Short mmCIF file of C-alpha atoms in Angstrom, two decimals:
data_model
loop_
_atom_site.label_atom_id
_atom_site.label_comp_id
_atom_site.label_asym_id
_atom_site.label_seq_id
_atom_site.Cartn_x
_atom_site.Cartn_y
_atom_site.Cartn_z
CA UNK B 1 89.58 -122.72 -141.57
CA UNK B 2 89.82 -126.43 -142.79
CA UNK B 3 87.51 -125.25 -145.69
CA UNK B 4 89.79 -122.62 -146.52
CA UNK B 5 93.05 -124.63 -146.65
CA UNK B 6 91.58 -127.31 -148.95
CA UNK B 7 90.62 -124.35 -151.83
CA UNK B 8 93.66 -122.61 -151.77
CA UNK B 9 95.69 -126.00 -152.06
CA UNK B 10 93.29 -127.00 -154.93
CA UNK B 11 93.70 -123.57 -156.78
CA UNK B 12 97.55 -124.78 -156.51
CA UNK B 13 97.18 -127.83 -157.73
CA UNK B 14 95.18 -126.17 -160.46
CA UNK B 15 98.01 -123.47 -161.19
CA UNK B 16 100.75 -126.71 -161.31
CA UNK B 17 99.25 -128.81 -163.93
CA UNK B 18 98.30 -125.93 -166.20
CA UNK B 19 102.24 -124.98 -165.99
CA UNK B 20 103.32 -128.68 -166.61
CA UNK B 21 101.04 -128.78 -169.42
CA UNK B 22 102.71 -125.86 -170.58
CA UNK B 23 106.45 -126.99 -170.48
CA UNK B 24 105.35 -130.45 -171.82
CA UNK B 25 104.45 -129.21 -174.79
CA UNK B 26 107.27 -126.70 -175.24
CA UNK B 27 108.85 -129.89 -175.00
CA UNK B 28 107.62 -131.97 -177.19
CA UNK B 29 107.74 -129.49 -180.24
CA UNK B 30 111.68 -128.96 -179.34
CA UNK B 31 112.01 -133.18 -179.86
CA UNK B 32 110.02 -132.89 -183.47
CA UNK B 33 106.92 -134.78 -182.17
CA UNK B 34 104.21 -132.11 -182.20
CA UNK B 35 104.94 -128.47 -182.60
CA UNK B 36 102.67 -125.84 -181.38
CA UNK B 37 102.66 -122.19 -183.18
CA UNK B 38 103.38 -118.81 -181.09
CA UNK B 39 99.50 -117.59 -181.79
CA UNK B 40 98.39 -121.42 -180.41
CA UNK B 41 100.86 -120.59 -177.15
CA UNK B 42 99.25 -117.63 -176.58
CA UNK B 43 95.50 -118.62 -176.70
CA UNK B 44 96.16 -121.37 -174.17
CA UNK B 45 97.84 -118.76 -171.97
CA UNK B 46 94.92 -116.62 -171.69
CA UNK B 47 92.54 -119.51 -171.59
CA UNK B 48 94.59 -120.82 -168.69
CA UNK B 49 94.34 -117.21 -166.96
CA UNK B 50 90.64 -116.76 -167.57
CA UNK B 51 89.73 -120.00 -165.66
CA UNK B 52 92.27 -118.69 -162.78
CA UNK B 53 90.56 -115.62 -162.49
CA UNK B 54 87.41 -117.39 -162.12
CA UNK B 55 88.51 -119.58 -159.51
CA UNK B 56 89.81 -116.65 -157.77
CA UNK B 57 85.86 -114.93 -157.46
CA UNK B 58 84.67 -118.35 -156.69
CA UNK B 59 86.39 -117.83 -153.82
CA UNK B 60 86.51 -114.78 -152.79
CA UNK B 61 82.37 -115.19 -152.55
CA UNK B 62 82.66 -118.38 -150.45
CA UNK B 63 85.40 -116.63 -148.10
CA UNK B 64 82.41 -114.53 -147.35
CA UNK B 65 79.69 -117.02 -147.12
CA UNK B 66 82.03 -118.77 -144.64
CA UNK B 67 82.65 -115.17 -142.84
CA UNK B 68 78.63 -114.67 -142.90
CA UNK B 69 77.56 -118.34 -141.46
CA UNK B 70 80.43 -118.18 -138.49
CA UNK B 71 79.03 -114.60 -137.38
CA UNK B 72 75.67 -116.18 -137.32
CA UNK B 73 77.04 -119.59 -135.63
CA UNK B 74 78.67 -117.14 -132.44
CA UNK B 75 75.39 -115.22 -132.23
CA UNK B 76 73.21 -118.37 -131.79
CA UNK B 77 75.23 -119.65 -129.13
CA UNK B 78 75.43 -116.08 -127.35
CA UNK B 79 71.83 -116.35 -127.53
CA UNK B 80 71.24 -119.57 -126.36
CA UNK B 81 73.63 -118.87 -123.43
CA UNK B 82 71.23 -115.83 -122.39
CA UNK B 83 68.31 -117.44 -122.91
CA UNK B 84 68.97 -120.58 -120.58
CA UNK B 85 71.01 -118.19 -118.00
CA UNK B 86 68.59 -118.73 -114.60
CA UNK B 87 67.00 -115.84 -113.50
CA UNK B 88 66.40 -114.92 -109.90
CA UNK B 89 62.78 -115.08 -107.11
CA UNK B 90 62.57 -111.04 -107.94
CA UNK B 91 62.05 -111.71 -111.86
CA UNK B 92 60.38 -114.89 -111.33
CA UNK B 93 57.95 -112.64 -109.23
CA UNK B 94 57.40 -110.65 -111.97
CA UNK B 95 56.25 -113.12 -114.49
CA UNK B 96 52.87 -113.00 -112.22
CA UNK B 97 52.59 -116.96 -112.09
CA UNK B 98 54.33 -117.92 -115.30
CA UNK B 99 57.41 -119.94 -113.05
CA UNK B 100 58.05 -122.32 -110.66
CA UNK B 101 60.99 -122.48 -108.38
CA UNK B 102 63.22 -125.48 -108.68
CA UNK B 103 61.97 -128.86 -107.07
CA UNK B 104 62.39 -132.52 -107.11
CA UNK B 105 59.87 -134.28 -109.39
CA UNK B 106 59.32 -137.76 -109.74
CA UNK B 107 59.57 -137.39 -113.39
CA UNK B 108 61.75 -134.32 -114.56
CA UNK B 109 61.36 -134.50 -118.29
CA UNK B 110 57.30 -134.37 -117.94
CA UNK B 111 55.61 -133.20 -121.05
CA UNK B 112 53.11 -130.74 -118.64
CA UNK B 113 56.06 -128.54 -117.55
CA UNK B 114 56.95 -127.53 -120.78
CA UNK B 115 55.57 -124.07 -119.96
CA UNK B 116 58.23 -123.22 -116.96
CA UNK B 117 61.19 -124.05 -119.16
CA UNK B 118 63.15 -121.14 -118.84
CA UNK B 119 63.90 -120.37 -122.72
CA UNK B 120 60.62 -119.16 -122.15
CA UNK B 121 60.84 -117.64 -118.79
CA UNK B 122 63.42 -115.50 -120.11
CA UNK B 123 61.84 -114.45 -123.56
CA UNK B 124 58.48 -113.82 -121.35
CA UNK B 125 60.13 -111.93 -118.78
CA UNK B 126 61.74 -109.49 -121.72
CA UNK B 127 59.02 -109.18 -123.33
CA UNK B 128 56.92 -107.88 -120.13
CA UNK B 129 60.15 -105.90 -119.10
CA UNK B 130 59.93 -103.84 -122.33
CA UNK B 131 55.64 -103.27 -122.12
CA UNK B 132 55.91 -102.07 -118.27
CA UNK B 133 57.07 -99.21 -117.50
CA UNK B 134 57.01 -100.00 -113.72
CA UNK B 135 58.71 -103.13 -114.38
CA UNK B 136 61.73 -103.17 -111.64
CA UNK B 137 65.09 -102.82 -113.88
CA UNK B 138 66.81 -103.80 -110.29
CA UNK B 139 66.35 -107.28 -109.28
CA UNK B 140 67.67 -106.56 -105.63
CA UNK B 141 65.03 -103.59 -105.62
CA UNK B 142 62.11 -106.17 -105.48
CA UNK B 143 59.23 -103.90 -106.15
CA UNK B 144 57.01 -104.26 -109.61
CA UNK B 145 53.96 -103.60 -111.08
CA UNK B 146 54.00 -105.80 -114.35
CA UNK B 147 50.79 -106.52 -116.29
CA UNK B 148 49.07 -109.79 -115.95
CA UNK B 149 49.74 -112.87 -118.59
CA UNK B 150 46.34 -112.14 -119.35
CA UNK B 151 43.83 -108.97 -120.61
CA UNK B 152 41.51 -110.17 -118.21
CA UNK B 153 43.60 -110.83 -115.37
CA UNK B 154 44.89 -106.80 -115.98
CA UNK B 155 41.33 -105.55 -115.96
CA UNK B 156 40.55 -107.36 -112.94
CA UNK B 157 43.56 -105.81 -111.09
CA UNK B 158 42.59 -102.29 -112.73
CA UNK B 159 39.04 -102.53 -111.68
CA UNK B 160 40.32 -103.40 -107.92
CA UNK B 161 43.04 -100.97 -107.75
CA UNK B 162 42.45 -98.63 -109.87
CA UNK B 163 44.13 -97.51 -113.40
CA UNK B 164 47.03 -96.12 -113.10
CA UNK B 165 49.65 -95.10 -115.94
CA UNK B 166 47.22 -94.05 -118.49
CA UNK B 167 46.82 -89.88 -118.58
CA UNK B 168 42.68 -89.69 -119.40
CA UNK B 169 40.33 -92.34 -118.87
CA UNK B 170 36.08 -92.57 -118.45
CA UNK B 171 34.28 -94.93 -116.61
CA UNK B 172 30.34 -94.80 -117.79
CA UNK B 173 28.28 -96.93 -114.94
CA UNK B 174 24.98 -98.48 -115.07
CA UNK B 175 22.90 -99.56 -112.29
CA UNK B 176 19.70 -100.65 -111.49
CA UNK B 177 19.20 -101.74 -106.95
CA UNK B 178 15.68 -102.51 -106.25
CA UNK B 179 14.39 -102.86 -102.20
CA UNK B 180 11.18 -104.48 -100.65
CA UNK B 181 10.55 -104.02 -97.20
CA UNK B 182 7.00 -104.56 -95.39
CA UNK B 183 6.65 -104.26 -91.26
CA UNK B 184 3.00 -104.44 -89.32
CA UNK B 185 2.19 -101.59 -87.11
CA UNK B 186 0.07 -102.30 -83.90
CA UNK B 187 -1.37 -99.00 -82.59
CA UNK B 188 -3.32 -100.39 -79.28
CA UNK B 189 -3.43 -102.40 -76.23
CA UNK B 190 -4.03 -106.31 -74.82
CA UNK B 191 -6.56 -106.83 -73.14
CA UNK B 192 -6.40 -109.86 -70.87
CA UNK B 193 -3.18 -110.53 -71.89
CA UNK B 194 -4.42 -111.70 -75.14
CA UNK B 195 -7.10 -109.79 -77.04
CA UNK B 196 -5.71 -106.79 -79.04
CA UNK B 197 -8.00 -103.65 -79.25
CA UNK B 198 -6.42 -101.36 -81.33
CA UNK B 199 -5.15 -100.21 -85.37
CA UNK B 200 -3.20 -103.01 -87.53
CA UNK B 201 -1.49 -101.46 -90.79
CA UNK B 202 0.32 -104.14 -92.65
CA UNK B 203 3.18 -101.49 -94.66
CA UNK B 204 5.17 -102.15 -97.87
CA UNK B 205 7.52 -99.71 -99.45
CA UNK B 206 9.00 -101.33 -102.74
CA UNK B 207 11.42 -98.96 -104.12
CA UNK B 208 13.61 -99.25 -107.35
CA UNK B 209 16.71 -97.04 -108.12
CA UNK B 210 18.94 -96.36 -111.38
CA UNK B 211 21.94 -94.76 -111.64
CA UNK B 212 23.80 -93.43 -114.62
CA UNK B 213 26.82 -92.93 -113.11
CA UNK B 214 30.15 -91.49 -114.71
CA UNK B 215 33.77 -91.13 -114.03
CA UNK B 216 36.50 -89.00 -115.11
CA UNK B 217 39.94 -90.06 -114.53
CA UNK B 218 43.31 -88.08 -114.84
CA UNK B 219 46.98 -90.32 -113.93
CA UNK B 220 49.55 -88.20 -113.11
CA UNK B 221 51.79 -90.80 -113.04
CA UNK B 222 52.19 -94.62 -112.66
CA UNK B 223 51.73 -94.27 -109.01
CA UNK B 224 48.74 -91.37 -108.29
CA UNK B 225 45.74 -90.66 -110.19
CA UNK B 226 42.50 -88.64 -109.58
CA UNK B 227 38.88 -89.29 -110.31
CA UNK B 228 35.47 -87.10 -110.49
CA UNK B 229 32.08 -88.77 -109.92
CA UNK B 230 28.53 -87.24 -110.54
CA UNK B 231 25.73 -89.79 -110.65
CA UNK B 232 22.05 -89.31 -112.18
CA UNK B 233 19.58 -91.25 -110.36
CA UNK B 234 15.92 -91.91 -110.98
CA UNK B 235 14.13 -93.25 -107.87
CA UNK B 236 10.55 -95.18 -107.83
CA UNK B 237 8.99 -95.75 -104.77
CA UNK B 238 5.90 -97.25 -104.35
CA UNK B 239 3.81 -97.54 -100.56
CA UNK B 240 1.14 -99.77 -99.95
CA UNK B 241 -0.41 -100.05 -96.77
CA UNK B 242 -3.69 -102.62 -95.60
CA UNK B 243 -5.85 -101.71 -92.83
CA UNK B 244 -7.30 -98.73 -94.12
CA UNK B 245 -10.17 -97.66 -91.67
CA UNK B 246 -9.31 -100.87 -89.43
CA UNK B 247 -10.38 -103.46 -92.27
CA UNK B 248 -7.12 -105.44 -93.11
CA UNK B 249 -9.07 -105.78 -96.74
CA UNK B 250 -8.75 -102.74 -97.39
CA UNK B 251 -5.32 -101.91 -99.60
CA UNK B 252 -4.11 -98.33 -100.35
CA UNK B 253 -1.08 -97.72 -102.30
CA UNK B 254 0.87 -94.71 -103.86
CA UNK B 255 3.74 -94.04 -106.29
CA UNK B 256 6.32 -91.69 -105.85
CA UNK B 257 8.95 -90.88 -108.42
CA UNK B 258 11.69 -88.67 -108.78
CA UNK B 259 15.17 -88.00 -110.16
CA UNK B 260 18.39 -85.16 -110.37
CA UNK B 261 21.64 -85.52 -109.74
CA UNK B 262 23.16 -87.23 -106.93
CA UNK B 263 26.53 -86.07 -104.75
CA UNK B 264 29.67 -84.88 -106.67
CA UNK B 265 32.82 -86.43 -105.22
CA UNK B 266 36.06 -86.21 -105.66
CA UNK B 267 38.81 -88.63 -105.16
CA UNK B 268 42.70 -89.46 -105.36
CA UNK B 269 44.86 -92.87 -105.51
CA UNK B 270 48.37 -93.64 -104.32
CA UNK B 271 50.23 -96.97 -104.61
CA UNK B 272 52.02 -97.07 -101.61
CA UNK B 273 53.73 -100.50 -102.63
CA UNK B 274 53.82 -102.37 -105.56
CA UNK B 275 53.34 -106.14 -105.83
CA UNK B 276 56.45 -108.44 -105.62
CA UNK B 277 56.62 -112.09 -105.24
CA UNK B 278 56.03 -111.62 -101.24
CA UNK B 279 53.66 -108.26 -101.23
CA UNK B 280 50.86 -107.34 -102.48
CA UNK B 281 49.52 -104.52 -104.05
CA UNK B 282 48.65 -102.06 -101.96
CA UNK B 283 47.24 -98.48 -102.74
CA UNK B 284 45.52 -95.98 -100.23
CA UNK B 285 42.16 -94.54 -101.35
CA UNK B 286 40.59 -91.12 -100.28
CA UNK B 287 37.71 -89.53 -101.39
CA UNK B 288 35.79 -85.84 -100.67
CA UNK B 289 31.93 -85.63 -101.06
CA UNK B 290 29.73 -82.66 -101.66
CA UNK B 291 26.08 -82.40 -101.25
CA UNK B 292 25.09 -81.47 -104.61
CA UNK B 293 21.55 -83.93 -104.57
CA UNK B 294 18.94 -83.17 -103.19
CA UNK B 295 18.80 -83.79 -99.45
CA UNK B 296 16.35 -85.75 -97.83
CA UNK B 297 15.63 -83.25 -94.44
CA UNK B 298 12.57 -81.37 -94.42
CA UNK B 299 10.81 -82.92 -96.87
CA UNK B 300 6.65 -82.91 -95.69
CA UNK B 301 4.75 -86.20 -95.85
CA UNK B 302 1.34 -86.09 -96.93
CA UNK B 303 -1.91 -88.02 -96.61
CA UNK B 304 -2.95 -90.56 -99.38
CA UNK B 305 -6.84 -89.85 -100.03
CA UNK B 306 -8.38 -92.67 -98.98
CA UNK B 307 -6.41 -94.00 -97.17
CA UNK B 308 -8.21 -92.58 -93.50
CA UNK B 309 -4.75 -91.51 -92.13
CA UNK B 310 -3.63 -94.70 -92.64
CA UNK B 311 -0.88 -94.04 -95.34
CA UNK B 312 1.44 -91.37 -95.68
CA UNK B 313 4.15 -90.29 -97.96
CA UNK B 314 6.82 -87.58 -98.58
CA UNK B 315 5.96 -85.00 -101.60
CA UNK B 316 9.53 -85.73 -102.90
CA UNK B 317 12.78 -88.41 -102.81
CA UNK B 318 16.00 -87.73 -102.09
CA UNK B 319 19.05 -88.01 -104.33
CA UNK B 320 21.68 -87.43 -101.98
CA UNK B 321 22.90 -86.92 -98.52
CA UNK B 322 22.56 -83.73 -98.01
CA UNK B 323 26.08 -83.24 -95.83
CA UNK B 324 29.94 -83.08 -96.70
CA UNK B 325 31.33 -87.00 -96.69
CA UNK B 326 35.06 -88.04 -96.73
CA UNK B 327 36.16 -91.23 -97.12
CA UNK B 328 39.90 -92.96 -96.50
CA UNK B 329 40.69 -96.43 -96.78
CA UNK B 330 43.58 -99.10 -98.14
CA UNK B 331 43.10 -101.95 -100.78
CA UNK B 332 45.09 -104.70 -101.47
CA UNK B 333 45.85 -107.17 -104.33
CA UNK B 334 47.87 -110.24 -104.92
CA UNK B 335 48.26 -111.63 -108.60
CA UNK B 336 48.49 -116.09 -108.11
CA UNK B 337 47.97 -116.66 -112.05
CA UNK B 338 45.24 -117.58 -113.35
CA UNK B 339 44.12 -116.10 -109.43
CA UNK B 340 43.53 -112.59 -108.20
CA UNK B 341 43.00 -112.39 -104.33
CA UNK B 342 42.06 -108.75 -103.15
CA UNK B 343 40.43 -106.94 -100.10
CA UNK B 344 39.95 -103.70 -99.19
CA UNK B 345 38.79 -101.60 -95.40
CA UNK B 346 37.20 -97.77 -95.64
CA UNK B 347 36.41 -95.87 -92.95
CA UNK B 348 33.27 -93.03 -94.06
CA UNK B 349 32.80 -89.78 -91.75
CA UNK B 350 30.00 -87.36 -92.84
CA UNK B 351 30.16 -83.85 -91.08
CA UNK B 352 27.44 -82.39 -89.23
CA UNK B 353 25.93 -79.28 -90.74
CA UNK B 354 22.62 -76.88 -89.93
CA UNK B 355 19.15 -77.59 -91.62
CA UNK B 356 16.29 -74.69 -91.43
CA UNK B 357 14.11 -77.78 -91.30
CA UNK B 358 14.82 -81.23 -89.85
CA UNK B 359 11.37 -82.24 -89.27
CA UNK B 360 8.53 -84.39 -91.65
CA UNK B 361 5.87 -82.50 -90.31
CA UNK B 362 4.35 -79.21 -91.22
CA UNK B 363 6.08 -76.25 -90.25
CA UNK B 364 10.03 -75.60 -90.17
CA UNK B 365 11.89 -76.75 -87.10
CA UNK B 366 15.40 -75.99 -87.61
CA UNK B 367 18.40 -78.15 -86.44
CA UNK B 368 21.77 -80.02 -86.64
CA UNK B 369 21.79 -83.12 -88.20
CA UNK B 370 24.91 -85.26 -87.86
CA UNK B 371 24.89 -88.88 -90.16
CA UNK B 372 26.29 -91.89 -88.56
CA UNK B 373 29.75 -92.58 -90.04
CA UNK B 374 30.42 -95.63 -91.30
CA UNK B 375 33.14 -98.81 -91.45
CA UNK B 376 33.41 -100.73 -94.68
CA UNK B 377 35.28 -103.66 -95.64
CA UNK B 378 35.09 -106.60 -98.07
CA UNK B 379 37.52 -109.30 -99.81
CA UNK B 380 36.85 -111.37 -102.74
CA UNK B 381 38.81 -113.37 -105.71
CA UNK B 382 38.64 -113.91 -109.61
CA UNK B 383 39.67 -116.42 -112.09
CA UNK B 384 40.76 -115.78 -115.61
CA UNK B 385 38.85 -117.55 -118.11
CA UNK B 386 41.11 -117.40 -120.69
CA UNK B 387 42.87 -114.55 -122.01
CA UNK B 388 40.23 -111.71 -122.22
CA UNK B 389 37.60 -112.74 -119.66
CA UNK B 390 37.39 -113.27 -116.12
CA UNK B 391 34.46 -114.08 -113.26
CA UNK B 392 35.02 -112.61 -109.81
CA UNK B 393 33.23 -113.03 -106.35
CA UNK B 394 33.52 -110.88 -103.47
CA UNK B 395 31.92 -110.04 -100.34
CA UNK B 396 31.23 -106.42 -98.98
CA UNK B 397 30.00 -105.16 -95.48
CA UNK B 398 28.69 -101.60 -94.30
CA UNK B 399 27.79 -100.95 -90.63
CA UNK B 400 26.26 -97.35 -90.13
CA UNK B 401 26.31 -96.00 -87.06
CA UNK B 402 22.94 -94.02 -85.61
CA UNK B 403 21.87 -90.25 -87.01
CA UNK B 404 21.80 -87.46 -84.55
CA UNK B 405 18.80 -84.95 -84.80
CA UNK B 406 19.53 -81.33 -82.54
CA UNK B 407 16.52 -79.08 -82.76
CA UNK B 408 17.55 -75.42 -81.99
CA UNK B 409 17.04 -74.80 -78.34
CA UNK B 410 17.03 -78.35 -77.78
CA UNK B 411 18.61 -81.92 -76.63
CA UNK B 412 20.31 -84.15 -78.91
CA UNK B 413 18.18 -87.14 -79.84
CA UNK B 414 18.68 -89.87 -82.23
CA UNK B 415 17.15 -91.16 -84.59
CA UNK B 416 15.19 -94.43 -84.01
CA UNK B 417 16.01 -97.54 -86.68
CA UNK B 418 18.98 -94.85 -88.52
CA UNK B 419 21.40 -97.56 -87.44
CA UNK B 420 22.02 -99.81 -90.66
CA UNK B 421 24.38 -103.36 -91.54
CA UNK B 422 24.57 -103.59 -95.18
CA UNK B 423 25.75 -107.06 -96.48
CA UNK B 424 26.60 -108.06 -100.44
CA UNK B 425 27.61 -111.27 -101.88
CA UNK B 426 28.83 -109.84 -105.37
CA UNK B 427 29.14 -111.89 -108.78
CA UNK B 428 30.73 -110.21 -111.73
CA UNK B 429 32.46 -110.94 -115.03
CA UNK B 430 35.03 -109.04 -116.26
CA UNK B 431 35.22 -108.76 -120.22
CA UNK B 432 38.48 -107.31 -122.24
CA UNK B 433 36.86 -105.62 -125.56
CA UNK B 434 40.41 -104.31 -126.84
CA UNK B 435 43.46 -102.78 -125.51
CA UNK B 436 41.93 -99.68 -124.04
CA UNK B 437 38.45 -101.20 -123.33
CA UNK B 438 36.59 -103.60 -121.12
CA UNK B 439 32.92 -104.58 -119.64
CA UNK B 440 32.45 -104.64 -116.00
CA UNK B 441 29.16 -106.74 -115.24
CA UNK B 442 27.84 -107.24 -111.67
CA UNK B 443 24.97 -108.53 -109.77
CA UNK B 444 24.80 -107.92 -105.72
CA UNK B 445 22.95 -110.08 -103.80
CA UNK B 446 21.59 -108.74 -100.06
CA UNK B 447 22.09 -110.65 -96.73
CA UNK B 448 20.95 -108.38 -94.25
CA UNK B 449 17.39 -106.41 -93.92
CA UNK B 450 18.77 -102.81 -94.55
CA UNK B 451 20.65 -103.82 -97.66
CA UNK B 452 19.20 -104.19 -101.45
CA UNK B 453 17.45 -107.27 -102.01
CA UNK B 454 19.22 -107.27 -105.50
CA UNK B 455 21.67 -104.63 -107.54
CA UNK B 456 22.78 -105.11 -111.36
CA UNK B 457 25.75 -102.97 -112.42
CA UNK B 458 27.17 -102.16 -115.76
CA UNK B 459 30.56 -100.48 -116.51
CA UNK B 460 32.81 -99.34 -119.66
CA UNK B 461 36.05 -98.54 -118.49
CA UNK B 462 37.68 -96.42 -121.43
CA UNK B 463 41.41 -95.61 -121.15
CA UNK B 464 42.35 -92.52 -124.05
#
C-alpha cells in the first residue's frame, strides 16, 4: 500500500509542474519577455499528455505486479503454516518409521535429525496418503496399510503377507531340495553278549527334487485375494546299499527317476487387521489341496540284480500325497523401518480316503490310509538394504504326526518311522526389479534328520 501511495503522489507532482510550466509561460509572453505561438502551445500540450498517459500504464502494470507478488506472499505463509502444523501417533504410524515422537535431547538442533523435521513429515505423509489407497483418511480410526519408505521393504511385506490390491498377478517358483540319508540294518543275533551272527546292510538313499512351481493370483480387493498352485516336479533318487551277499565290500546301487505334476491347491487371504503404530499386520490364510500327483500307495518294490536281496526299490516316485489336504493358519507383520519382524502358525489336516492297494508288496491289499496332520510355525526378520533390496532370515518348524494304515477286514496299525520334525533356518534376499516386479532368492538350511539337508528357491513375483 506504501508503494502505491508514493506513485500516485509522484504522478501528482508530475501533473503540477507540467501545469506551472504552463501558466509561467503564458505569463511571461503577456509581460513581453518571451512569447510562445498558439501551434507551440499546443505541441507542448500533447507532449505533456503523452508522457501522462505513459505514466498511467506504468502503473497500471506495477498495480498488478504488486497484486501478483502479495497473492503469492499469503500462499507461502498458508503453506508454511500447514506444513509445520504437528501431526498426530495415528499419522506418525503411518509413515512406517520415518518419525520420532517428541523427546528431550541433549542437543536439539543436531545435524542427524534433520530427517524427522516435520516439513518433511508432513510432505512424506501426503505424499504416501495420495499412493495408498488403504491409507486411513481418519486419524481417530487408527487402522492403515501404507507402503513401506522403501521397494524392498514393500516386497518383503508382500512376500510375507501376501499381495493384496493388485487385480492379476503370477508368481513363477524355482526350486531345487536335495536329501541324504544312510542307516545300518542288523538282521541277526549276539551271541555271548558280544559276537553278532547275522546280515549287515549299510543303506543310502540320496535323493534330489526340482520344482517348477507357479502361481496365479486374483485380488478382489485391498483386503482378500485368491491364489492357484500346480507344481511340476522331477525327482532323482538314487539307493546304494553295502553288504551285498554278507561282504560289506560289496556296493550295489540304483537310480530311480521320475516326474508329473504335483497337488493342485487352492487358496484364499483375508486381512483381518491392518498395521497401525501398535498392531501388526495380521491376515488369516486357508488353503484346499487336491490329489492331482501321483500318490505314493501301492507302488511295488523290486529287487536290484545283484544285489542278493540285499537292495530293493519302488518301480516309480511319488509326486504327491495322494489324499485331500486343508490348511488354516494366521500371519503376522510389523513394519520398524529399515526392520520387518513377521511370524506366522498353520495347522495342516489331510483326510483319510480308501486305496485298492496300500501295500509294497506284490499283490493288492486294499485299505484306509489316514496321513498324520501336521502343526507349523516359524518367525523371522529382514533388513532393507537400501531402497530396492533387502536380506531376510527366518526360522520354520513342521511336526507330523504318525500315518495310519487299515487293511480291509483288519486293525488299524501305524506306520513305523511316519512320524516326522522338519526344521529350516532360511536365508533370502529380496530384490525390487521395477514397480510391478521383484526376485525372491532363498536357501534353507536343515536341522533335524527328516528335513532337507539343503533347499535353493527362486521366485518372480509379477503384479499385471
Amino acid at each position: 500500500m506504501a508503494m502505491r501511495h508514493i506513485f500516485h503522489s509522484n504522478c501528482a507532482l508530475v501533473a503540477v509542474t507540467a501545469t506551472a510550466l504552463f501558466l509561467s509561460g503564458e505569463a511571461v509572453a503577456k509581460d513581453g519577455i518571451q512569447e510562445f505561438s498558439a501551434e507551440d502551445e499546443q505541441v507542448e500540450l500533447d507532449h505533456l499528455r503523452q508522457e501522462v498517459g505513459t505514466l498511467h500504464q506504468r502503473e497500471m502494470v506495477y498495480l498488478l505486479r504488486l497484486e501478483q507478488l502479495e497473492e503469492r506472499l499469503a500462499a507461502l505463509e498458508q503453506g508454511i503454516s500447514a506444513q509445520i502444523a504437528p501431526i498426530n501417533p495415528d499419522e506418525a504410524g503411518g509413515l512406517r518409521g520415518a518419525y520420532i515422537a517428541p523427546q528431550t535431547l541433549a542437543v536439539p538442533d543436531d545435524l542427524s535429525l534433520a530427517l524427522f523435521r516435520r516439513e518433511d513429515i508432513a510432505q512424506e505423509f501426503g505424499r504416501l496418503a495420495q499412493s495408498d489407497p488403504l491409507a486411513t483418511t481418519d486419524p481417530g480410526e487408527g487402522e492403515r496399510r501404507t507402503p513401506a519408505p522403501t521397494e524392498a521393504v514393500v516386497a518383503v511385506s508382500e512376500e510375507q503377507q501376501g499381495r493384496f490390491g493388485s487385480r492379476f498377478g503370477l508368481d513363477l517358483g524355482l526350486g531345487y531340495s536335495h536329501f541324504d540319508n544312510a542307516r545300518i540294518s542288523l538282521n541277526g543275533f549276539l551271541a555271548l553278549d558280544a559276537i553278532f551272527l547275522g546280515t549287515i546292510s549299510i543303506d543310502q538313499i540320496r535323493s534330489d527334487i526340482f520344482t517348477f512351481d507357479p502361481t496365479l493370483r486374483f485380488g478382489f480387493s485391498d483386503r482378500l485375494f485368491i491364489d492357484a498352485n500346480l507344481p511340476l516336479l522331477y525327482r532323482s533318487s538314487n539307493f546304494l546299499s553295502g553288504g551285498a551277499g554278507g561282504s560289506a565290500s560289496a556296493l550295489v546301487e540304483q537310480t530311480v527317476r521320475d516326474q508329473g505334476i504335483g497337488d493342485l491347491s487352492l487358496g484364499a487371504s483375508y486381512r483381518l487387521a491392518a498395521e497401525t503404530s501398535s498392531w501388526p499386520d495380521t491376515v488369516i490364510n486357508a488353503r484346499v489341496k487336491f490329489p492331482t500327483g501321483r500318490h505314493p500307495f501301492g507302488v511295488e518294490f523290486v529287487e536290484v540284480a545283484n544285489s542278493e536281496g540285499n537292495l530293493q526299490v519302488p518301480e516309480s516316485l511319488a509326486t504327491g500325497s495322494g489324499v485331500y489336504g486343508a490348511s488354516l493358519g494366521v500371519s503376522m507383520l510389523k513394519t520398524l523401518d529399515p526392520m520387518v519382524v513377521f511370524g506366522n502358525v498353520t495347522y495342516f489336516h489331510n483326510f483319510a480316503d480308501h486305496f485298492d492297494d496300500i501295500d509294497e508288496n506284490q499283490g493288492d491289499i486294499p485299505g484306509r490310509v489316514e496321513i498324520g496332520n501336521a502343526w507349523q510355525f516359524g518367525a523371522g526378520l529382514a533388513f532393507a538394504l537400501n531402497d530396492r533390496s533387502s536380506i531376510s532370515m527366518s526360522y520354520s518348524q513342521r511336526i507330523v504326526e504318525r500315518t495310519r494304515l487299515t487293511p480291509d477286514g483288519q486293525d488299524e496299525r501305524p506306520v513305523v518311522g511316519s512320524q516326522a520334525n522338519v526344521g529350516i533356518v532360511n536365508l533370502g534376499a529380496t530384490f525390487s526389479l521395477g514397480e510391478r516386479l521383484a526376485l525372491v532368492t532363498n536357501v534353507g538350511i536343515g536341522l533335524t534328520d527328516d528335513s532337507p539337508d539343503m533347499s535353493v528357491g527362486f521366485r518372480i513375483p509379477y503384479r499385471f
